[in-house]
PDB file of C-alpha atoms and ligand atoms in Angstrom:
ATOM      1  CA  UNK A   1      20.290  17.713  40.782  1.00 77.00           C
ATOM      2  CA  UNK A   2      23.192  18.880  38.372  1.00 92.00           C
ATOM      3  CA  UNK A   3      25.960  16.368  38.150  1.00 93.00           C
ATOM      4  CA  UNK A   4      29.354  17.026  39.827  1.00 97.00           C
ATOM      5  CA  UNK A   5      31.493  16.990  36.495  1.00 98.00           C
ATOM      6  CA  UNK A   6      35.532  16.569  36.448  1.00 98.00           C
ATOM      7  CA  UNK A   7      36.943  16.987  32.860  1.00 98.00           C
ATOM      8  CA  UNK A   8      40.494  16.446  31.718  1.00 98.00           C
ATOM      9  CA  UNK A   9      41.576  18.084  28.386  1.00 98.00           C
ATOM     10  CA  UNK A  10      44.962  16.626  27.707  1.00 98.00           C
ATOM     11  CA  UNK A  11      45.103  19.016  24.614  1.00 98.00           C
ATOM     12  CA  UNK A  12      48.198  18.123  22.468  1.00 98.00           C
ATOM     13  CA  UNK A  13      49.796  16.222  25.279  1.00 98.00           C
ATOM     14  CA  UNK A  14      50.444  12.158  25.178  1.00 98.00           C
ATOM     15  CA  UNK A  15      51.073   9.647  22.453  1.00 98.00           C
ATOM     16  CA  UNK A  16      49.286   5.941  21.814  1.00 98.00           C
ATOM     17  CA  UNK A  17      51.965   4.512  23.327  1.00 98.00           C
ATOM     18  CA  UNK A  18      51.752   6.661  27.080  1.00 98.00           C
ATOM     19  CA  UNK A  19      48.215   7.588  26.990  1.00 98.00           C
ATOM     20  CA  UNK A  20      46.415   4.788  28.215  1.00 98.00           C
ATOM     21  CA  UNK A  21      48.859   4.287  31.095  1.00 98.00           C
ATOM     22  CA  UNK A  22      48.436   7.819  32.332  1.00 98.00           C
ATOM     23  CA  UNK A  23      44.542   6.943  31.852  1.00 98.00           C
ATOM     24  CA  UNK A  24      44.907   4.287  33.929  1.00 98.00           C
ATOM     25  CA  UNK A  25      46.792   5.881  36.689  1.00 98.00           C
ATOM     26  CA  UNK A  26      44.366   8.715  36.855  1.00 98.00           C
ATOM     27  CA  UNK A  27      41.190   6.443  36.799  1.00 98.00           C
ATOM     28  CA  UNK A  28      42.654   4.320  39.916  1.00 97.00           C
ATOM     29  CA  UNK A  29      43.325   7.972  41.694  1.00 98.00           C
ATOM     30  CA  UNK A  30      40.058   8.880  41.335  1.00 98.00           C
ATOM     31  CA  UNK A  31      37.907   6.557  42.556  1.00 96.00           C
ATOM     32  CA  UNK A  32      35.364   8.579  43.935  1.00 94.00           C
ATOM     33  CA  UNK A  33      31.782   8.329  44.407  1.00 93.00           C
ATOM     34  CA  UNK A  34      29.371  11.122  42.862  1.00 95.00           C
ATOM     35  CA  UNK A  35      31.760  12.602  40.276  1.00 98.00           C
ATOM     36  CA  UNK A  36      31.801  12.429  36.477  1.00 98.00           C
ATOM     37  CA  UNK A  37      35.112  12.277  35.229  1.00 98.00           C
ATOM     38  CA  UNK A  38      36.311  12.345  31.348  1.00 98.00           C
ATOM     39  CA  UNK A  39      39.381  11.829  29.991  1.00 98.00           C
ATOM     40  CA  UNK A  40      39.850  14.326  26.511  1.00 98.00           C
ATOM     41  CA  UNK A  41      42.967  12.519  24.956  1.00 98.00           C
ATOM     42  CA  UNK A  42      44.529  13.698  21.246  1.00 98.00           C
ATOM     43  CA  UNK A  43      42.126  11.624  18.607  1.00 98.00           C
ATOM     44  CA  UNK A  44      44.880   9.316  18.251  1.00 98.00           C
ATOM     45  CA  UNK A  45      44.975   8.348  21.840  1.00 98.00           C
ATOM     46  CA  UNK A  46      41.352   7.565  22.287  1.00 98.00           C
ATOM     47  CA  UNK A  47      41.746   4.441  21.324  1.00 98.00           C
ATOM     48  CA  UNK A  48      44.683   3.390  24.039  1.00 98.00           C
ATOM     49  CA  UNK A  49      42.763   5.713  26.456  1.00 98.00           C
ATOM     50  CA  UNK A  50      39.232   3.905  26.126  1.00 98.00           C
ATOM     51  CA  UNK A  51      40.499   0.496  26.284  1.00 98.00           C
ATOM     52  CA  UNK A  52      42.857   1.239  29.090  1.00 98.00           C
ATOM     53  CA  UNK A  53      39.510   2.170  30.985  1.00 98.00           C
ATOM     54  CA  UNK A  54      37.652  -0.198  29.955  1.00 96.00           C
ATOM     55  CA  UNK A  55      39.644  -2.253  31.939  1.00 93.00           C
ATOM     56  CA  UNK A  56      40.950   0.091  34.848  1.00 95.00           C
ATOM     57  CA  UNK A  57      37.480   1.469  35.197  1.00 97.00           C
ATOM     58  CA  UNK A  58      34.674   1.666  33.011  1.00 97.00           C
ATOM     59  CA  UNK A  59      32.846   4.351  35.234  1.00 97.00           C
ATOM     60  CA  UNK A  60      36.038   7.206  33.672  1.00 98.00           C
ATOM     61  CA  UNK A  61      34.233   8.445  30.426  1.00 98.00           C
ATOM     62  CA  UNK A  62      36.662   9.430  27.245  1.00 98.00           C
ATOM     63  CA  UNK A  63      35.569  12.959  25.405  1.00 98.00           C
ATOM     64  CA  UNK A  64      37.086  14.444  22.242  1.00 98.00           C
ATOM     65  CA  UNK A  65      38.271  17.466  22.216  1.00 98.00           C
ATOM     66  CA  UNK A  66      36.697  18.933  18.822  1.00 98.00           C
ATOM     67  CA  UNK A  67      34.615  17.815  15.792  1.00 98.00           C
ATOM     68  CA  UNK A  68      33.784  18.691  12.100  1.00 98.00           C
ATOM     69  CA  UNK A  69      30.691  20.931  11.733  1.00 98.00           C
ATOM     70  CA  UNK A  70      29.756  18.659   8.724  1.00 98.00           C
ATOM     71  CA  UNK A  71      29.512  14.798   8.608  1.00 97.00           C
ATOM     72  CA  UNK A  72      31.371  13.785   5.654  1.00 97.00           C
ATOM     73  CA  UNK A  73      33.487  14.981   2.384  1.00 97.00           C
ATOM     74  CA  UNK A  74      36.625  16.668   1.275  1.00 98.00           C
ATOM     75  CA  UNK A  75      38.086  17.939   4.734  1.00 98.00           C
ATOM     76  CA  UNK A  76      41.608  16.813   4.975  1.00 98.00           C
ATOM     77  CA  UNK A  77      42.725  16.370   8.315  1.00 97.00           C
ATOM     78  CA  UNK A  78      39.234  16.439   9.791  1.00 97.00           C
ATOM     79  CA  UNK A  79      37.288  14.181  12.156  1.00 98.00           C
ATOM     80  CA  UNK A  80      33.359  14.131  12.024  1.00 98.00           C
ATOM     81  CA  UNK A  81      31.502  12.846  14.868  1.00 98.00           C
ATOM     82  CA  UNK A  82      30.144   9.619  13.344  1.00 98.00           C
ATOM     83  CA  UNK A  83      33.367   8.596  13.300  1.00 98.00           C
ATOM     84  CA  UNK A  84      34.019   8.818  17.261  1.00 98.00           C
ATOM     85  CA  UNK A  85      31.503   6.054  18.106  1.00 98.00           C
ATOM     86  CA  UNK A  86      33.006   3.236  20.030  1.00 98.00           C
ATOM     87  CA  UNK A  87      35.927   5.873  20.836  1.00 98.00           C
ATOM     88  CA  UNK A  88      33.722   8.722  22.536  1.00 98.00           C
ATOM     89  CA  UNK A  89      30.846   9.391  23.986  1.00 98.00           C
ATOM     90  CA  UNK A  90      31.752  13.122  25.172  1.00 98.00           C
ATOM     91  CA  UNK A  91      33.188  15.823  23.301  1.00 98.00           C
ATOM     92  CA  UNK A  92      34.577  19.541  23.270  1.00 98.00           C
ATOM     93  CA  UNK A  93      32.724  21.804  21.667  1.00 98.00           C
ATOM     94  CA  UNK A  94      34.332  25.783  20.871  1.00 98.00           C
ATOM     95  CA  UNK A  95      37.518  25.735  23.493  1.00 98.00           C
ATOM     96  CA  UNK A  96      38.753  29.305  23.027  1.00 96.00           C
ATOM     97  CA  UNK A  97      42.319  27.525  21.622  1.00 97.00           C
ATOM     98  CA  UNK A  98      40.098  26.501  18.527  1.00 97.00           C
ATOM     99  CA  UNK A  99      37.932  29.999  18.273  1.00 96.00           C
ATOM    100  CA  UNK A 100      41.603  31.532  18.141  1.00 95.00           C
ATOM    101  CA  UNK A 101      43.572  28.901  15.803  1.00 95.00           C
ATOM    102  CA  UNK A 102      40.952  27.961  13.701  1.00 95.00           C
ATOM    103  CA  UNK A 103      38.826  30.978  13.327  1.00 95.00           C
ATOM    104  CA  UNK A 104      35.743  28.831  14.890  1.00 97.00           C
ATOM    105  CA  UNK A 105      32.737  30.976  15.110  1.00 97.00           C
ATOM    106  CA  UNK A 106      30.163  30.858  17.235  1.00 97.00           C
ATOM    107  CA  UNK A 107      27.614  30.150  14.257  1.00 97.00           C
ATOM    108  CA  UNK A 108      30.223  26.947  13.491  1.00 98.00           C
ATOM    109  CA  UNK A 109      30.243  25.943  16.685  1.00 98.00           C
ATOM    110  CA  UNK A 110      26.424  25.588  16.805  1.00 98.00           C
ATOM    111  CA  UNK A 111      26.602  23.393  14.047  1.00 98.00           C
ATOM    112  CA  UNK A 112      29.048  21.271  15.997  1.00 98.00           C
ATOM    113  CA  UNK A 113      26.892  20.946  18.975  1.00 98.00           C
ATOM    114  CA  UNK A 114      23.823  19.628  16.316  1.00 97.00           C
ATOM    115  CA  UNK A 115      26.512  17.023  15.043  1.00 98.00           C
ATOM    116  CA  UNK A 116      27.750  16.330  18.683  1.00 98.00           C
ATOM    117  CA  UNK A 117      24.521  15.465  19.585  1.00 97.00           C
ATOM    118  CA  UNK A 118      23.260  14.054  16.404  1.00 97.00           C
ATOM    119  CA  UNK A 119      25.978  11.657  16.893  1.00 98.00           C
ATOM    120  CA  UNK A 120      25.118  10.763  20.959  1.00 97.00           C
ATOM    121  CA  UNK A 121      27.831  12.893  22.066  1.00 98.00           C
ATOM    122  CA  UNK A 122      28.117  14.834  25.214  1.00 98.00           C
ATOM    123  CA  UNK A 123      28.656  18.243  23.975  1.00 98.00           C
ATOM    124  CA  UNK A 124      30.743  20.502  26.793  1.00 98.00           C
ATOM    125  CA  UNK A 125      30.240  24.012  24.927  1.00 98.00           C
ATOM    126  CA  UNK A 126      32.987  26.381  25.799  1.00 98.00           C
ATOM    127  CA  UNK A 127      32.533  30.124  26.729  1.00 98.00           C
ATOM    128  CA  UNK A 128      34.784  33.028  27.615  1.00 97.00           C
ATOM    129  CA  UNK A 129      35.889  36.198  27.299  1.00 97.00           C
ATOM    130  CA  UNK A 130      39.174  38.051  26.462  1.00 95.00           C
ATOM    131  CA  UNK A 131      41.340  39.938  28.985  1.00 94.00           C
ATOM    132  CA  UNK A 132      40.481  43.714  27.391  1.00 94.00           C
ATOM    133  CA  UNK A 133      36.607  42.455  27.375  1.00 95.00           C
ATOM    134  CA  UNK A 134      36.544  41.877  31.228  1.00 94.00           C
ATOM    135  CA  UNK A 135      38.761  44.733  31.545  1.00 92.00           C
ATOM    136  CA  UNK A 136      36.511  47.151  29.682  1.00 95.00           C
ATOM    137  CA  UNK A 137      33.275  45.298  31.097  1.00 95.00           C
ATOM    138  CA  UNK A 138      32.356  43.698  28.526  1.00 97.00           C
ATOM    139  CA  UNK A 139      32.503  40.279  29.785  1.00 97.00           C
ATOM    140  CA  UNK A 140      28.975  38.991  30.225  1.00 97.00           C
ATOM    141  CA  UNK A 141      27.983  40.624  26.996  1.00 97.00           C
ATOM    142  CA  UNK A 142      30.728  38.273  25.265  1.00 98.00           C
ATOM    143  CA  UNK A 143      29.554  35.152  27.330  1.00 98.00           C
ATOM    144  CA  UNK A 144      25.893  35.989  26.388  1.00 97.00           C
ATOM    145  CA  UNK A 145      26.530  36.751  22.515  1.00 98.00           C
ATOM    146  CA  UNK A 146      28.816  33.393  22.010  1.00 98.00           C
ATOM    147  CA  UNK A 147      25.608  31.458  24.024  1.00 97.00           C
ATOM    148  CA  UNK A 148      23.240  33.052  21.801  1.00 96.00           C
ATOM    149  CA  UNK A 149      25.045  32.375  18.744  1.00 97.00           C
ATOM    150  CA  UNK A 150      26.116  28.358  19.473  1.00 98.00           C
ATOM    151  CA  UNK A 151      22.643  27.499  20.914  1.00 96.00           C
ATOM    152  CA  UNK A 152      20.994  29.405  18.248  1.00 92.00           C
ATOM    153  CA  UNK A 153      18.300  27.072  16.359  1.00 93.00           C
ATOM    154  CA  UNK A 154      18.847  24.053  18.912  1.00 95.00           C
ATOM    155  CA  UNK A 155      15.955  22.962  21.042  1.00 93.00           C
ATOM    156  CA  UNK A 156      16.185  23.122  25.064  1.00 92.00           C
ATOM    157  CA  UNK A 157      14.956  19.962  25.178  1.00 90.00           C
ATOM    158  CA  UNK A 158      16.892  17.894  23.265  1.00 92.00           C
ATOM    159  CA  UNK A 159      20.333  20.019  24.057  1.00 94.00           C
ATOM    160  CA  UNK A 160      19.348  19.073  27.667  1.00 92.00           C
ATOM    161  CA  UNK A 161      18.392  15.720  27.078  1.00 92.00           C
ATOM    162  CA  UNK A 162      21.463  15.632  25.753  1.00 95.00           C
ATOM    163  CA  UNK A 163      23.524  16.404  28.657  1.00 95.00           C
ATOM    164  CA  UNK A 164      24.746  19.952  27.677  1.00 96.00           C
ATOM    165  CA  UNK A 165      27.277  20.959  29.971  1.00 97.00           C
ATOM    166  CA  UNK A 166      28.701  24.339  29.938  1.00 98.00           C
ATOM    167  CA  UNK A 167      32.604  25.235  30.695  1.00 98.00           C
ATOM    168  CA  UNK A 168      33.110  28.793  31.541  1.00 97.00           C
ATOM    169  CA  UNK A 169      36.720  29.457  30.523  1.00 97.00           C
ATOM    170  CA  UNK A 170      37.863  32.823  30.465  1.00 96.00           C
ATOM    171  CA  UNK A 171      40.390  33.211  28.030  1.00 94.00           C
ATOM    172  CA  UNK A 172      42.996  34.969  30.369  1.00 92.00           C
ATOM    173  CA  UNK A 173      42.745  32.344  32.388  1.00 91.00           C
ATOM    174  CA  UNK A 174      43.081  29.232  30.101  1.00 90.00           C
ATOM    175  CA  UNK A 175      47.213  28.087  30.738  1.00 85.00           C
ATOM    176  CA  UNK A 176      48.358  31.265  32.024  1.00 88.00           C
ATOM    177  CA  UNK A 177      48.694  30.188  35.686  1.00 87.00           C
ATOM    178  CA  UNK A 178      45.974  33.490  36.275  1.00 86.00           C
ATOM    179  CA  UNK A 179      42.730  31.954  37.272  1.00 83.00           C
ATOM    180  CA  UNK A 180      39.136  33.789  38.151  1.00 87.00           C
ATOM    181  CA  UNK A 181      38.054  33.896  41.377  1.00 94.00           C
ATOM    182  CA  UNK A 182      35.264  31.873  42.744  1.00 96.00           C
ATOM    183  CA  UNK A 183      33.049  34.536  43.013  1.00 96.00           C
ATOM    184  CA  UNK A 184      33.601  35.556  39.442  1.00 95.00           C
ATOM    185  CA  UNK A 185      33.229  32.105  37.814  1.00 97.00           C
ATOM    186  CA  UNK A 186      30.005  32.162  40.361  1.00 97.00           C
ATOM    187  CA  UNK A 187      28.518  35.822  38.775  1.00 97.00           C
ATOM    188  CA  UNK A 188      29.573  34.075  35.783  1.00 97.00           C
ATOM    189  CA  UNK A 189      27.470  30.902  36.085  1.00 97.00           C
ATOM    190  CA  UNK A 190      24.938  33.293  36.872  1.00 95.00           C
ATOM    191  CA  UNK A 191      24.585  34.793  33.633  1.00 95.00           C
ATOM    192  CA  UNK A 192      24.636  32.112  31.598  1.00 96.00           C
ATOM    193  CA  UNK A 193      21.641  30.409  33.467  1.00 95.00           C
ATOM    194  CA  UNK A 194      19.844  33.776  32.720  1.00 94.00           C
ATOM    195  CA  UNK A 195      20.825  33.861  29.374  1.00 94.00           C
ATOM    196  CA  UNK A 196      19.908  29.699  28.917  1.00 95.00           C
ATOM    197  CA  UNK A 197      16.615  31.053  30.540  1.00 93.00           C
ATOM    198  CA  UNK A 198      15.525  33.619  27.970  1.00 92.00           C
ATOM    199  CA  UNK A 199      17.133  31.038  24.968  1.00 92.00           C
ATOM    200  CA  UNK A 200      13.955  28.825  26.330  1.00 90.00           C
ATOM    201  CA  UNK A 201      15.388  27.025  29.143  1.00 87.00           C
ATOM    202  CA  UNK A 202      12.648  27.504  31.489  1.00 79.00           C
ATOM    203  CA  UNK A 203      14.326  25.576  33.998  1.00 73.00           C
ATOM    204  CA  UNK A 204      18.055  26.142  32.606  1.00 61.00           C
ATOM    205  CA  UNK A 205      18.791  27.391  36.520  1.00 63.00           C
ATOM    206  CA  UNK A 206      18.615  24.247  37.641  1.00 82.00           C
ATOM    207  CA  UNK A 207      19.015  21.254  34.841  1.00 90.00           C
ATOM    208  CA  UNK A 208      22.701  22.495  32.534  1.00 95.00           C
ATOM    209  CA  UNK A 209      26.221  21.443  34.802  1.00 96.00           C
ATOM    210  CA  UNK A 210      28.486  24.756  34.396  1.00 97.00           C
ATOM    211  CA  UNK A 211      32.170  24.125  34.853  1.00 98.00           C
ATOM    212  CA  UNK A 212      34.870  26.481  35.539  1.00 97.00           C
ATOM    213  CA  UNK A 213      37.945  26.225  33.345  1.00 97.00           C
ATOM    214  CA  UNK A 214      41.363  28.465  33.591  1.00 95.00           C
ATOM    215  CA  UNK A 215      44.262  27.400  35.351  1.00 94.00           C
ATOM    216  CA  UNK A 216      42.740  25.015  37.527  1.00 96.00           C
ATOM    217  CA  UNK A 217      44.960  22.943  40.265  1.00 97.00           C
ATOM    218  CA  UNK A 218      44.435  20.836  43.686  1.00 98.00           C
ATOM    219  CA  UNK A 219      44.911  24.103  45.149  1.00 97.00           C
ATOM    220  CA  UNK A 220      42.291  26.181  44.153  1.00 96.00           C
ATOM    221  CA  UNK A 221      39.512  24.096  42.684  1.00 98.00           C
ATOM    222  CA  UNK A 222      37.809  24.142  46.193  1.00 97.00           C
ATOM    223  CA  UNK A 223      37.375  28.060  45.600  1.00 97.00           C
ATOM    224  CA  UNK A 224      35.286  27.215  42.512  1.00 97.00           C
ATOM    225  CA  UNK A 225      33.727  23.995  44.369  1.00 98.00           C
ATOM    226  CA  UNK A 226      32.312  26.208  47.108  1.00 97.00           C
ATOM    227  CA  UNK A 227      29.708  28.494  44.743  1.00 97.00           C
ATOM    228  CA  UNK A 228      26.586  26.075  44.423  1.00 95.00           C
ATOM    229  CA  UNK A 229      26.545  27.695  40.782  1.00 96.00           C
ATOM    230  CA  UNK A 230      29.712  26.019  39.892  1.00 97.00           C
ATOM    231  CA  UNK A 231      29.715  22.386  38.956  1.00 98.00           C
ATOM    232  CA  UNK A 232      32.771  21.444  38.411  1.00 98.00           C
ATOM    233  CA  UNK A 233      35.958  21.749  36.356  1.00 98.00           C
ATOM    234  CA  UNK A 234      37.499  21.627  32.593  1.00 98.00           C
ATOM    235  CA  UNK A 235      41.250  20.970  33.400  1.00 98.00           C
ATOM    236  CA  UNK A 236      44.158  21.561  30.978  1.00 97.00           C
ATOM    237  CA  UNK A 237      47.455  21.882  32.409  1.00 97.00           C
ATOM    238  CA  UNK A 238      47.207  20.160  35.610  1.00 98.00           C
ATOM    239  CA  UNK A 239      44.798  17.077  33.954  1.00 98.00           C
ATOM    240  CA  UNK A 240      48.317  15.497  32.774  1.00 98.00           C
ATOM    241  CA  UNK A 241      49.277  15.192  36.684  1.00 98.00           C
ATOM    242  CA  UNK A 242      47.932  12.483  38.370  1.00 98.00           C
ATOM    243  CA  UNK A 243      48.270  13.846  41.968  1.00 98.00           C
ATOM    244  CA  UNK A 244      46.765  17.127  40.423  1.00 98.00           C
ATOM    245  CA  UNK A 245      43.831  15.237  39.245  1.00 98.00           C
ATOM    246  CA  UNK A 246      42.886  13.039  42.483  1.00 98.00           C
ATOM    247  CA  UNK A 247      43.004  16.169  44.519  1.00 98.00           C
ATOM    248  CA  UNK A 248      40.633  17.921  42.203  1.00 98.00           C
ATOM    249  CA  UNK A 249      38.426  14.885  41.979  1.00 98.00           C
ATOM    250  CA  UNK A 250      38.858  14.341  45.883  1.00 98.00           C
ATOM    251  CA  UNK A 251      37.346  17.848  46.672  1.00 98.00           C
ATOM    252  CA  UNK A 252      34.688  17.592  43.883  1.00 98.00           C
ATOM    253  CA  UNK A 253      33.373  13.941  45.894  1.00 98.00           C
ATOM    254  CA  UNK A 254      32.563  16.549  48.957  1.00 97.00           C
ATOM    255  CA  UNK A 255      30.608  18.383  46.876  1.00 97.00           C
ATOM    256  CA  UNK A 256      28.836  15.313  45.288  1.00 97.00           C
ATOM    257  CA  UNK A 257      28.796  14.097  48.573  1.00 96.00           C
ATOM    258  CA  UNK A 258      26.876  17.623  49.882  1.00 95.00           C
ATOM    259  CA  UNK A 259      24.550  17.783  46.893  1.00 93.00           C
ATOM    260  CA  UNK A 260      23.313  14.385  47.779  1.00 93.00           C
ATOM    261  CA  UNK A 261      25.059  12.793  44.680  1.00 92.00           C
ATOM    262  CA  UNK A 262      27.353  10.338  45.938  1.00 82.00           C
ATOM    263  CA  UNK A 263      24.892   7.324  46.271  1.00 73.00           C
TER     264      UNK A 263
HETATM  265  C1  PEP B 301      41.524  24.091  29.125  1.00 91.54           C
HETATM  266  O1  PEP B 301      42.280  23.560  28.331  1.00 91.54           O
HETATM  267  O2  PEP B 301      40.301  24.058  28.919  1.00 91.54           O
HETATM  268  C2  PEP B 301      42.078  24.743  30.306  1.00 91.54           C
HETATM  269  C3  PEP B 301      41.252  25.302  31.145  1.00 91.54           C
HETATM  270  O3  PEP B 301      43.438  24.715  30.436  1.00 91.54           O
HETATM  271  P1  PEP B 301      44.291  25.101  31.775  1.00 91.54           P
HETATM  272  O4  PEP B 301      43.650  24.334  32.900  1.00 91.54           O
HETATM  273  O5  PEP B 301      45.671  24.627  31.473  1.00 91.54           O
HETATM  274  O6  PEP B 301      44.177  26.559  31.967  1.00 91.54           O
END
């Protein structure tokens, strides 16, 4: 069974010096059984936010939210993923902020995912489309293309050994207070099982976690919840709220709780 998965991507929100409390806050909020949660902090705040959960609780996992497609050398300002361990043991991989600020391709981003996993890292590969894709139908055909072109070369087995989890985030959705509908995330989740399926995931329907990401809240997370194909959430905005983030978690324990998860 697919785990129930509750990310928080705290983007470039918090500082050292708040971070861990905020961890801490949302960790004791959350206390539910059956549900993964992660914690994305800035870099610099994985530190604070690790060792705040360390202690608040241990079961809260702490993700990055990028990493270098190359392991070492003259990359000023970059992070490689060797360098996460004892910091991470999750990570972002292709959020449409970086495809659009940094020009990250999907042919880069497959070279992330082989140093995310390289490294022991829990890769959470980012998909989506544009506004005028969906608009002019285009939508699964840019899902399918960016799958193609990040998963490209990497072996089904090891990706899923690996955990792979995959966060369907249409890009019109991402901060913009306009999120999908369940039943498009669903038809969403949909395709990229087929696609995993014909990349050589025999079983892909069944074994990779897809999460729905845009404009998540308390409020409307149990629309996603409610497709089976839909495993849980990336969360941006409302990730920074506390009471946002133990409602979210709260309805993602009933569906732990209905997929037999929950212990
Ligand atoms: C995200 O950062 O991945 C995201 C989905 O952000 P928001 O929830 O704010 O739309």
């Amino acid at each position: 069974m697919r785990d129930v998965v509750v990310a928080a991507n705290w983007k470039m929100h918090t500082t050292p010096a708040d971070a861990g409390e905020l961890a801490r806050t949302i960790a004791s909020r959350t206390r539910e059984p059956g549900v993964t949660r992660v914690i994305c902090p800035p870099y610099v705040c994985l530190a604070a936010v690790g060792a705040a959960l360390a202690d608040a609780d241990p079961d809260v996992a702490v993700g990055a939210q990028n990493i270098h497609h190359e392991l070492a050398g003259a990359f000023t300002g970059e992070i490689a993923a060797p360098m996460l361990e004892g910091l991470a043991t999750w990570v972002i991989v292709g959020h449409s902020e970086r495809r659009r600020d940094a020009a990250e391709t999907d042919e880069l981003i497959g070279r992330k995912l082989g140093r995310a996993t390289d490294a022991g890292l829990r890769p959470i590969l980012c998909v989506g489309e544009q506004l005028s894709e969906r608009e002019t139908g285009r939508a699964t055909d840019v899902v399918d293309a960016q799958l193609r072109g990040a998963l490209a070369g990497h072996d089904p087995v090891e990706m899923t050994a690996h955990g792979l989890v995959i966060a369907y985030e249409p890009v019109w959705a991402i901060g913009t207070g306009r999120n999908a509908t369940g039943a498009d995330a669903a038809a969403m989740a949909e395709t990229i099982r087929a696609s995993l399926s014909t990349l050589g995931w025999a079983d892909g329907a069944d074994v990779v976690p897809i999460l729905y990401g845009g404009s998540v809240t308390s409020a409307n997370i149990g629309a996603f919840l409610a497709e089976p194909s839909i495993d849980g959430a990336l969360v941006g905005g409302a990730s920074l709220k506390p009471d946002e983030m133990a409602g979210i978690v709260a309805r993602a324990a009933i569906t732990a709780r209905a997929r037999g998860l929950a212990g």
